PDB file of C-alpha atoms in Angstrom:
ATOM      1  CA  MET A   1      90.979 206.646 371.866  1.00  0.00           C
ATOM      2  CA  GLY A   2      87.452 208.013 371.807  1.00  0.00           C
ATOM      3  CA  ARG A   3      86.639 210.550 369.115  1.00  0.00           C
ATOM      4  CA  GLY A   4      83.892 212.278 371.004  1.00  0.00           C
ATOM      5  CA  LYS A   5      80.263 212.589 370.028  1.00  0.00           C
ATOM      6  CA  PHE A   6      80.688 212.771 366.237  1.00  0.00           C
ATOM      7  CA  LYS A   7      82.415 210.187 364.139  1.00  0.00           C
ATOM      8  CA  GLY A   8      84.248 210.823 360.914  1.00  0.00           C
ATOM      9  CA  LYS A   9      82.773 209.973 357.545  1.00  0.00           C
ATOM     10  CA  PRO A  10      83.271 206.351 356.489  1.00  0.00           C
ATOM     11  CA  THR A  11      84.991 207.388 353.254  1.00  0.00           C
ATOM     12  CA  GLY A  12      88.410 206.432 354.505  1.00  0.00           C
ATOM     13  CA  GLN A  13      91.646 208.272 353.949  1.00  0.00           C
ATOM     14  CA  ARG A  14      92.064 210.341 350.832  1.00  0.00           C
ATOM     15  CA  GLN A  15      95.065 209.554 348.706  1.00  0.00           C
ATOM     16  CA  PHE A  16      96.495 212.300 346.563  1.00  0.00           C
ATOM     17  CA  SER A  17      98.748 211.799 343.581  1.00  0.00           C
ATOM     18  CA  THR A  18     102.209 213.254 343.773  1.00  0.00           C
ATOM     19  CA  PRO A  19     103.559 215.319 340.879  1.00  0.00           C
ATOM     20  CA  GLU A  20     105.985 212.483 340.079  1.00  0.00           C
ATOM     21  CA  ASP A  21     103.078 210.006 339.795  1.00  0.00           C
ATOM     22  CA  ILE A  22     101.200 212.370 337.505  1.00  0.00           C
ATOM     23  CA  LEU A  23     104.218 212.827 335.224  1.00  0.00           C
ATOM     24  CA  ALA A  24     104.875 209.080 335.159  1.00  0.00           C
ATOM     25  CA  GLY A  25     101.197 208.407 334.389  1.00  0.00           C
ATOM     26  CA  THR A  26     100.783 206.116 337.402  1.00  0.00           C
ATOM     27  CA  SER A  27      98.403 208.294 339.392  1.00  0.00           C
ATOM     28  CA  ARG A  28      95.739 206.518 341.404  1.00  0.00           C
ATOM     29  CA  ARG A  29      92.746 208.439 340.013  1.00  0.00           C
ATOM     30  CA  PRO A  30      89.810 206.394 338.748  1.00  0.00           C
ATOM     31  CA  ARG A  31      89.703 205.553 335.052  1.00  0.00           C
ATOM     32  CA  THR A  32      85.899 205.907 334.794  1.00  0.00           C
ATOM     33  CA  PHE A  33      86.049 209.411 333.342  1.00  0.00           C
ATOM     34  CA  LYS A  34      88.063 208.260 330.341  1.00  0.00           C
ATOM     35  CA  ARG A  35      85.588 205.443 329.737  1.00  0.00           C
ATOM     36  CA  GLU A  36      82.646 207.855 329.761  1.00  0.00           C
ATOM     37  CA  VAL A  37      84.374 210.163 327.298  1.00  0.00           C
ATOM     38  CA  SER A  38      85.176 207.308 324.947  1.00  0.00           C
ATOM     39  CA  GLU A  39      81.557 206.079 325.121  1.00  0.00           C
ATOM     40  CA  ASP A  40      80.310 209.591 324.238  1.00  0.00           C
ATOM     41  CA  GLU A  41      82.730 209.780 321.312  1.00  0.00           C
ATOM     42  CA  ALA A  42      81.591 206.384 320.029  1.00  0.00           C
ATOM     43  CA  ALA A  43      77.950 207.474 320.278  1.00  0.00           C
ATOM     44  CA  GLY A  44      78.809 210.731 318.485  1.00  0.00           C
ATOM     45  CA  GLU A  45      80.390 208.867 315.577  1.00  0.00           C
ATOM     46  CA  GLU A  46      77.307 206.665 315.184  1.00  0.00           C
ATOM     47  CA  SER A  47      74.929 209.621 315.398  1.00  0.00           C
ATOM     48  CA  GLY A  48      76.806 211.362 312.571  1.00  0.00           C
ATOM     49  CA  GLU A  49      74.866 209.164 310.205  1.00  0.00           C
ATOM     50  CA  GLU A  50      71.502 210.272 311.662  1.00  0.00           C
ATOM     51  CA  SER A  51      69.456 213.114 310.166  1.00  0.00           C
ATOM     52  CA  GLY A  52      69.674 216.706 311.436  1.00  0.00           C
ATOM     53  CA  GLU A  53      66.182 216.611 312.963  1.00  0.00           C
ATOM     54  CA  GLU A  54      67.061 213.792 315.320  1.00  0.00           C
ATOM     55  CA  LEU A  55      70.121 215.705 316.492  1.00  0.00           C
ATOM     56  CA  GLU A  56      67.954 218.716 317.385  1.00  0.00           C
ATOM     57  CA  GLU A  57      65.571 216.549 319.382  1.00  0.00           C
ATOM     58  CA  LYS A  58      68.438 215.031 321.339  1.00  0.00           C
ATOM     59  CA  SER A  59      69.971 218.434 322.056  1.00  0.00           C
ATOM     60  CA  GLU A  60      66.686 219.633 323.576  1.00  0.00           C
ATOM     61  CA  ARG A  61      66.516 217.374 326.606  1.00  0.00           C
ATOM     62  CA  ARG A  62      63.363 217.982 328.567  1.00  0.00           C
ATOM     63  CA  LYS A  63      62.732 217.225 332.201  1.00  0.00           C
ATOM     64  CA  GLY A  64      59.867 215.076 333.423  1.00  0.00           C
ATOM     65  CA  THR A  65      56.710 215.241 331.329  1.00  0.00           C
ATOM     66  CA  GLN A  66      57.868 218.199 329.244  1.00  0.00           C
ATOM     67  CA  GLY A  67      58.941 215.842 326.475  1.00  0.00           C
ATOM     68  CA  LEU A  68      55.459 214.335 326.315  1.00  0.00           C
ATOM     69  CA  ILE A  69      53.410 217.548 326.288  1.00  0.00           C
ATOM     70  CA  GLU A  70      53.459 219.992 323.364  1.00  0.00           C
ATOM     71  CA  ILE A  71      53.347 223.596 324.552  1.00  0.00           C
ATOM     72  CA  ASN A  72      52.164 226.359 322.216  1.00  0.00           C
ATOM     73  CA  ASN A  73      52.799 229.349 324.431  1.00  0.00           C
ATOM     74  CA  PRO A  74      53.610 232.468 322.397  1.00  0.00           C
ATOM     75  CA  ASN A  75      54.977 234.204 325.506  1.00  0.00           C
ATOM     76  CA  LEU A  76      57.469 231.436 326.239  1.00  0.00           C
ATOM     77  CA  VAL A  77      60.891 232.737 325.270  1.00  0.00           C
ATOM     78  CA  LYS A  78      63.668 230.264 324.746  1.00  0.00           C
ATOM     79  CA  ALA A  79      67.080 231.458 325.871  1.00  0.00           C
ATOM     80  CA  LYS A  80      69.310 232.139 322.880  1.00  0.00           C
ATOM     81  CA  ASN A  81      72.882 231.083 323.360  1.00  0.00           C
ATOM     82  CA  LEU A  82      75.071 233.516 321.451  1.00  0.00           C
ATOM     83  CA  LYS A  83      78.488 232.403 320.429  1.00  0.00           C
ATOM     84  CA  ALA A  84      81.393 234.810 320.631  1.00  0.00           C
ATOM     85  CA  LYS A  85      81.787 234.898 316.860  1.00  0.00           C
ATOM     86  CA  ASP A  86      78.090 235.784 316.393  1.00  0.00           C
ATOM     87  CA  VAL A  87      78.137 238.820 318.690  1.00  0.00           C
ATOM     88  CA  ASP A  88      77.612 242.113 316.854  1.00  0.00           C
ATOM     89  CA  PHE A  89      79.676 244.856 318.480  1.00  0.00           C
ATOM     90  CA  GLY A  90      78.407 247.554 316.121  1.00  0.00           C
ATOM     91  CA  LYS A  91      74.868 247.202 317.427  1.00  0.00           C
ATOM     92  CA  THR A  92      74.062 249.627 320.236  1.00  0.00           C
ATOM     93  CA  THR A  93      71.653 248.507 322.907  1.00  0.00           C
ATOM     94  CA  GLU A  94      68.720 250.676 323.890  1.00  0.00           C
ATOM     95  CA  LEU A  95      68.879 251.921 327.467  1.00  0.00           C
ATOM     96  CA  SER A  96      65.963 251.288 329.766  1.00  0.00           C
ATOM     97  CA  ARG A  97      63.992 254.214 331.148  1.00  0.00           C
ATOM     98  CA  ARG A  98      65.663 253.940 334.557  1.00  0.00           C
ATOM     99  CA  GLU A  99      69.140 253.802 333.053  1.00  0.00           C
ATOM    100  CA  ARG A 100      68.372 256.767 330.804  1.00  0.00           C
ATOM    101  CA  GLU A 101      67.029 258.802 333.757  1.00  0.00           C
ATOM    102  CA  GLU A 102      70.082 257.884 335.818  1.00  0.00           C
ATOM    103  CA  LEU A 103      72.417 259.095 333.048  1.00  0.00           C
ATOM    104  CA  GLU A 104      70.448 262.339 332.655  1.00  0.00           C
ATOM    105  CA  LYS A 105      70.596 262.880 336.405  1.00  0.00           C
ATOM    106  CA  GLN A 106      74.377 262.383 336.435  1.00  0.00           C
ATOM    107  CA  ARG A 107      74.880 264.746 333.499  1.00  0.00           C
ATOM    108  CA  ALA A 108      72.674 267.417 335.104  1.00  0.00           C
ATOM    109  CA  HIS A 109      74.640 267.119 338.350  1.00  0.00           C
ATOM    110  CA  GLU A 110      77.937 267.444 336.471  1.00  0.00           C
ATOM    111  CA  ARG A 111      76.671 270.530 334.627  1.00  0.00           C
ATOM    112  CA  TYR A 112      75.514 272.078 337.906  1.00  0.00           C
ATOM    113  CA  MET A 113      78.860 271.393 339.582  1.00  0.00           C
ATOM    114  CA  GLN A 114      80.701 272.913 336.623  1.00  0.00           C
ATOM    115  CA  LEU A 115      78.577 276.077 336.821  1.00  0.00           C
ATOM    116  CA  GLN A 116      79.072 276.085 340.591  1.00  0.00           C
ATOM    117  CA  GLU A 117      82.864 276.067 340.127  1.00  0.00           C
ATOM    118  CA  GLN A 118      82.613 278.954 337.661  1.00  0.00           C
ATOM    119  CA  GLY A 119      80.437 280.903 340.106  1.00  0.00           C
ATOM    120  CA  LYS A 120      77.474 281.247 337.748  1.00  0.00           C
ATOM    121  CA  THR A 121      74.771 279.740 339.959  1.00  0.00           C
ATOM    122  CA  GLU A 122      72.805 281.687 342.571  1.00  0.00           C
ATOM    123  CA  LYS A 123      74.173 279.527 345.363  1.00  0.00           C
ATOM    124  CA  ALA A 124      77.740 280.103 344.179  1.00  0.00           C
ATOM    125  CA  ARG A 125      77.186 283.884 344.055  1.00  0.00           C
ATOM    126  CA  LEU A 126      75.850 283.885 347.620  1.00  0.00           C
ATOM    127  CA  ASP A 127      78.781 281.776 348.775  1.00  0.00           C
ATOM    128  CA  LEU A 128      81.275 284.112 347.099  1.00  0.00           C
ATOM    129  CA  GLU A 129      79.616 287.175 348.668  1.00  0.00           C
ATOM    130  CA  ARG A 130      79.698 285.508 352.088  1.00  0.00           C
ATOM    131  CA  LEU A 131      83.345 284.564 351.538  1.00  0.00           C
ATOM    132  CA  ALA A 132      84.268 288.127 350.548  1.00  0.00           C
ATOM    133  CA  LEU A 133      82.499 289.470 353.674  1.00  0.00           C
ATOM    134  CA  ILE A 134      84.337 286.996 355.922  1.00  0.00           C
ATOM    135  CA  ARG A 135      87.692 287.896 354.325  1.00  0.00           C
ATOM    136  CA  GLN A 136      86.986 291.580 354.875  1.00  0.00           C
ATOM    137  CA  GLN A 137      86.072 290.989 358.544  1.00  0.00           C
ATOM    138  CA  ARG A 138      89.207 288.916 359.087  1.00  0.00           C
ATOM    139  CA  ALA A 139      91.371 291.589 357.470  1.00  0.00           C
ATOM    140  CA  GLU A 140      89.817 294.268 359.705  1.00  0.00           C
ATOM    141  CA  ALA A 141      90.313 292.076 362.805  1.00  0.00           C
ATOM    142  CA  ALA A 142      93.975 291.470 361.878  1.00  0.00           C
ATOM    143  CA  LYS A 143      94.511 295.184 361.311  1.00  0.00           C
ATOM    144  CA  LYS A 144      92.920 295.966 364.686  1.00  0.00           C
ATOM    145  CA  ARG A 145      95.121 293.377 366.429  1.00  0.00           C
ATOM    146  CA  GLU A 146      98.239 294.896 364.853  1.00  0.00           C
ATOM    147  CA  GLU A 147      97.204 298.381 366.022  1.00  0.00           C
ATOM    148  CA  GLU A 148      96.567 297.119 369.576  1.00  0.00           C
ATOM    149  CA  LYS A 149      99.930 295.355 369.584  1.00  0.00           C
ATOM    150  CA  ALA A 150     101.672 298.462 368.371  1.00  0.00           C
ATOM    151  CA  ALA A 151      99.880 300.542 371.033  1.00  0.00           C
ATOM    152  CA  LYS A 152     100.930 298.090 373.775  1.00  0.00           C
ATOM    153  CA  GLU A 153     104.541 298.184 372.671  1.00  0.00           C
ATOM    154  CA  GLN A 154     104.422 301.975 372.633  1.00  0.00           C
ATOM    155  CA  LYS A 155     103.094 302.040 376.224  1.00  0.00           C
ATOM    156  CA  LYS A 156     105.878 299.685 377.328  1.00  0.00           C
ATOM    157  CA  ALA A 157     108.468 301.860 375.614  1.00  0.00           C
ATOM    158  CA  GLU A 158     107.110 304.996 377.368  1.00  0.00           C
ATOM    159  CA  ALA A 159     107.023 303.188 380.749  1.00  0.00           C
ATOM    160  CA  ARG A 160     110.720 302.318 380.426  1.00  0.00           C
ATOM    161  CA  LYS A 161     111.741 305.902 379.835  1.00  0.00           C
TER     162      LYS A 161
END
């Protein structure tokens, strides 16, 4: 049958190893990886006899012409790879200006909110006064409604008599 406009990749069918094959050691994966590892180990054993300077040069692989050109740039910073055992947890890092300002801003906001809850700020005092006035008006309105209700009931009672 026709597949349409696009054809599949010519890689063929993928074959996956079953768990039984993996346990039996008869999986169909390529053996090239093991060969590469063994070649690296053999090269590592031979290089053990070499001096320490040659090892450093090999570890610093450079791309393109970088290996040919000597660079004396004082501003060029090489990335330092810290190992977990070399990390100093006792050392405190300095905060940047932006981080410091952000922390100060958060602390000031927290202080303001705490004073606001205690009613010590000007805004809180105004809010409390407004709240007291509203409560008083509501209490007066409720009292007035009760009096009107009582008066209505009294009129109904007199009309029945």
